[in-house]
Short mmCIF file of C-alpha atoms in Angstrom, two decimals:
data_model
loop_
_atom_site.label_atom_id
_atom_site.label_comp_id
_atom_site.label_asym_id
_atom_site.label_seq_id
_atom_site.Cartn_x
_atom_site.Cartn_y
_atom_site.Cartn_z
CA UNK A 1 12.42 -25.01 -10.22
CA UNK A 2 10.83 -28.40 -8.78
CA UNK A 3 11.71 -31.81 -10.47
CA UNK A 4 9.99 -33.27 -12.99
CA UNK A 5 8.03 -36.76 -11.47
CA UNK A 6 9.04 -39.24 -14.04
CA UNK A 7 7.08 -42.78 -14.02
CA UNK A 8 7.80 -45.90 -16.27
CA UNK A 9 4.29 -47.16 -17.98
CA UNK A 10 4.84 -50.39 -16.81
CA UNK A 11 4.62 -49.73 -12.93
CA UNK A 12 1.98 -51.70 -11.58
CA UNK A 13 0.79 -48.39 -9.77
CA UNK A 14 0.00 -47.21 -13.33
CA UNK A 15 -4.05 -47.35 -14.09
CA UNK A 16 -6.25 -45.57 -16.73
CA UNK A 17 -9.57 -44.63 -15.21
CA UNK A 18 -13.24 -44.93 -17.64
CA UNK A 19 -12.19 -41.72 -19.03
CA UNK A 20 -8.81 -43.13 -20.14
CA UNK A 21 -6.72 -40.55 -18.16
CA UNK A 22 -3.24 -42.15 -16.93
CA UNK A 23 -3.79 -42.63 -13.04
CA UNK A 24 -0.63 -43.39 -10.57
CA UNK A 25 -1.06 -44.39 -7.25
CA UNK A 26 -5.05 -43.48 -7.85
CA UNK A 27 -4.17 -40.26 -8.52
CA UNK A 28 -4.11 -38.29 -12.28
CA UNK A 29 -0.96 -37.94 -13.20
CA UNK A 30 1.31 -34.86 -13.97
CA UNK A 31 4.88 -35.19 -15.85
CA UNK A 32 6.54 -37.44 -17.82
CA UNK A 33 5.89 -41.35 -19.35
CA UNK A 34 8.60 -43.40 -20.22
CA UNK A 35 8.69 -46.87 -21.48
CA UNK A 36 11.63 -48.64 -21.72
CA UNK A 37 13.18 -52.40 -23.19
CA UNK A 38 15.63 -53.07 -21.46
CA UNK A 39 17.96 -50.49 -20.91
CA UNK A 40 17.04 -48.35 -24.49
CA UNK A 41 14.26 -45.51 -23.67
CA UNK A 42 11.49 -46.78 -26.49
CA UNK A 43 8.82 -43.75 -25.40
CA UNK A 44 8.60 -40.37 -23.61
CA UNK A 45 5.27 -38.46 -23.17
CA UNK A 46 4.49 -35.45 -20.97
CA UNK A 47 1.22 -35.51 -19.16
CA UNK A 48 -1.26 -32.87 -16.93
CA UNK A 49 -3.70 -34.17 -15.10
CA UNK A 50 -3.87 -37.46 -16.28
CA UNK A 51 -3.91 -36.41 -20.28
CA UNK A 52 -1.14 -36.32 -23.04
CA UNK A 53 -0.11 -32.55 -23.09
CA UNK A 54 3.18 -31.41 -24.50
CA UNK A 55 6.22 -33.34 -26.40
CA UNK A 56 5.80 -37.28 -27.16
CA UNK A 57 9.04 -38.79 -28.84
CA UNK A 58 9.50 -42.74 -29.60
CA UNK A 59 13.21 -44.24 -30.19
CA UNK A 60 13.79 -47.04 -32.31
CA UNK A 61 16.09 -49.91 -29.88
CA UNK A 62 19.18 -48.97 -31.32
CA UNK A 63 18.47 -45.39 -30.00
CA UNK A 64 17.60 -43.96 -33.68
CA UNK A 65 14.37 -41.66 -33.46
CA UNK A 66 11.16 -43.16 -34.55
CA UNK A 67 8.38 -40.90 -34.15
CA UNK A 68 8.11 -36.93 -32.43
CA UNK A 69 4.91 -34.80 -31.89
CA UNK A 70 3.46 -32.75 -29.80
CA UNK A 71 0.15 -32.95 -27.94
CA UNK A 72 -2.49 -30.00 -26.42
CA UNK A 73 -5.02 -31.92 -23.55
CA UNK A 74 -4.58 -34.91 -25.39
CA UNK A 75 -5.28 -33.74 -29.10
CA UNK A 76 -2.18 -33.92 -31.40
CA UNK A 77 -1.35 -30.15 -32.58
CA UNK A 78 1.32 -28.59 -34.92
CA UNK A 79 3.24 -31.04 -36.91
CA UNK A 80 3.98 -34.81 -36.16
CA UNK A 81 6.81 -37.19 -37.84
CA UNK A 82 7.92 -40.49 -38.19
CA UNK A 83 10.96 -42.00 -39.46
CA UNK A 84 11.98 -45.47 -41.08
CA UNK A 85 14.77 -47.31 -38.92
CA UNK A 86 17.05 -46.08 -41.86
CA UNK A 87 16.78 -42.77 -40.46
CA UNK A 88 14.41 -41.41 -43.44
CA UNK A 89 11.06 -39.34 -43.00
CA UNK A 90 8.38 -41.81 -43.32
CA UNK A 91 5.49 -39.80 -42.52
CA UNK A 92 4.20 -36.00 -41.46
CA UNK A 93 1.43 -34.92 -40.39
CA UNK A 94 -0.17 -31.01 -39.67
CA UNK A 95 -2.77 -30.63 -37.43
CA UNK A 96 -4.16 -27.09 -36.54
CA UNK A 97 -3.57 -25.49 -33.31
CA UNK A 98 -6.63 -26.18 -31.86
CA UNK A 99 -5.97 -30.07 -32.40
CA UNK A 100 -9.61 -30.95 -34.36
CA UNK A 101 -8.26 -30.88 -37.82
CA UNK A 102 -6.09 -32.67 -40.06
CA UNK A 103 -4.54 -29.81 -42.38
CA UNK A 104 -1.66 -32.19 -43.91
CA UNK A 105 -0.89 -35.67 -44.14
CA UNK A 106 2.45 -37.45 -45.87
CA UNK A 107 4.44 -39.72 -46.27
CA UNK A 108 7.09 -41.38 -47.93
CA UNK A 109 8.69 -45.36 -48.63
CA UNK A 110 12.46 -46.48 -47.36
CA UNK A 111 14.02 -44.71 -50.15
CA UNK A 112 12.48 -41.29 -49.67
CA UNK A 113 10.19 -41.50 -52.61
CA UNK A 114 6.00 -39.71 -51.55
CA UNK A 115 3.47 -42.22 -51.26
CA UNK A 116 0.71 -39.73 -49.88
CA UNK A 117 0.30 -36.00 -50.27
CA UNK A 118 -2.78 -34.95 -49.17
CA UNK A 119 -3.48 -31.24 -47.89
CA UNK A 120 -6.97 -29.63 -46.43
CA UNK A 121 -8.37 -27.93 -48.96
CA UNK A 122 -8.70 -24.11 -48.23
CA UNK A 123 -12.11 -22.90 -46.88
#
């Protein structure tokens, strides 16, 4: 099984081309994203082809999770969540398979108490 190519988003070989797909060394890219501060991993995205496709997960700097999700040729798909640096679920959101539409959409304050609940109505 080959390596996975791994680039920082901060290499100055990293470009975005008028269609916004991620572009290293001039070419589209294929595998993962990081961003980093410092020496903490802050972001990690998968990509194919220059376009968000598969797991995205964002760290708090004290190495807490922030944010997971999971993307299909750059549309968000299945279910998405964030977290307050207190380690509580501060949002989630459900998006269908096919990544066009919103089914579900949450979320909740510091202290775990809802301050949206919204659902898609059913068809």
């Amino acid at each position: 099984m080959a390596a996975v190519e791994r680039i920082d988003i901060d290499d100055p070989e990293v470009d975005m081309d008028y269609g916004g797909r991620l572009l290293y060394r001039g070419e589209l890219f294929t595998g993962e994203v990081t961003e980093c501060t410092g020496d903490a991993l802050i972001s990690l995205d998968n990509y194919v082809d220059g376009v968000q496709h598969g797991a995205s997960r964002e760290w708090y700097p004290d190495g807490a999770l922030r944010s997971e999700g999971q993307a299909l040729m750059g549309r968000p798909v299945g279910t998405s969540k964030e977290w307050h640096p207190n380690g509580k679920l501060a949002a989630e959101k459900v998006f269908a398979e096919d990544g066009l539409t919103m089914l579900a959409d949450r979320a909740w304050d510091e202290n775990g108490c809802s301050t949206k609940n919204w659902e898609k109505a059913s068809d």
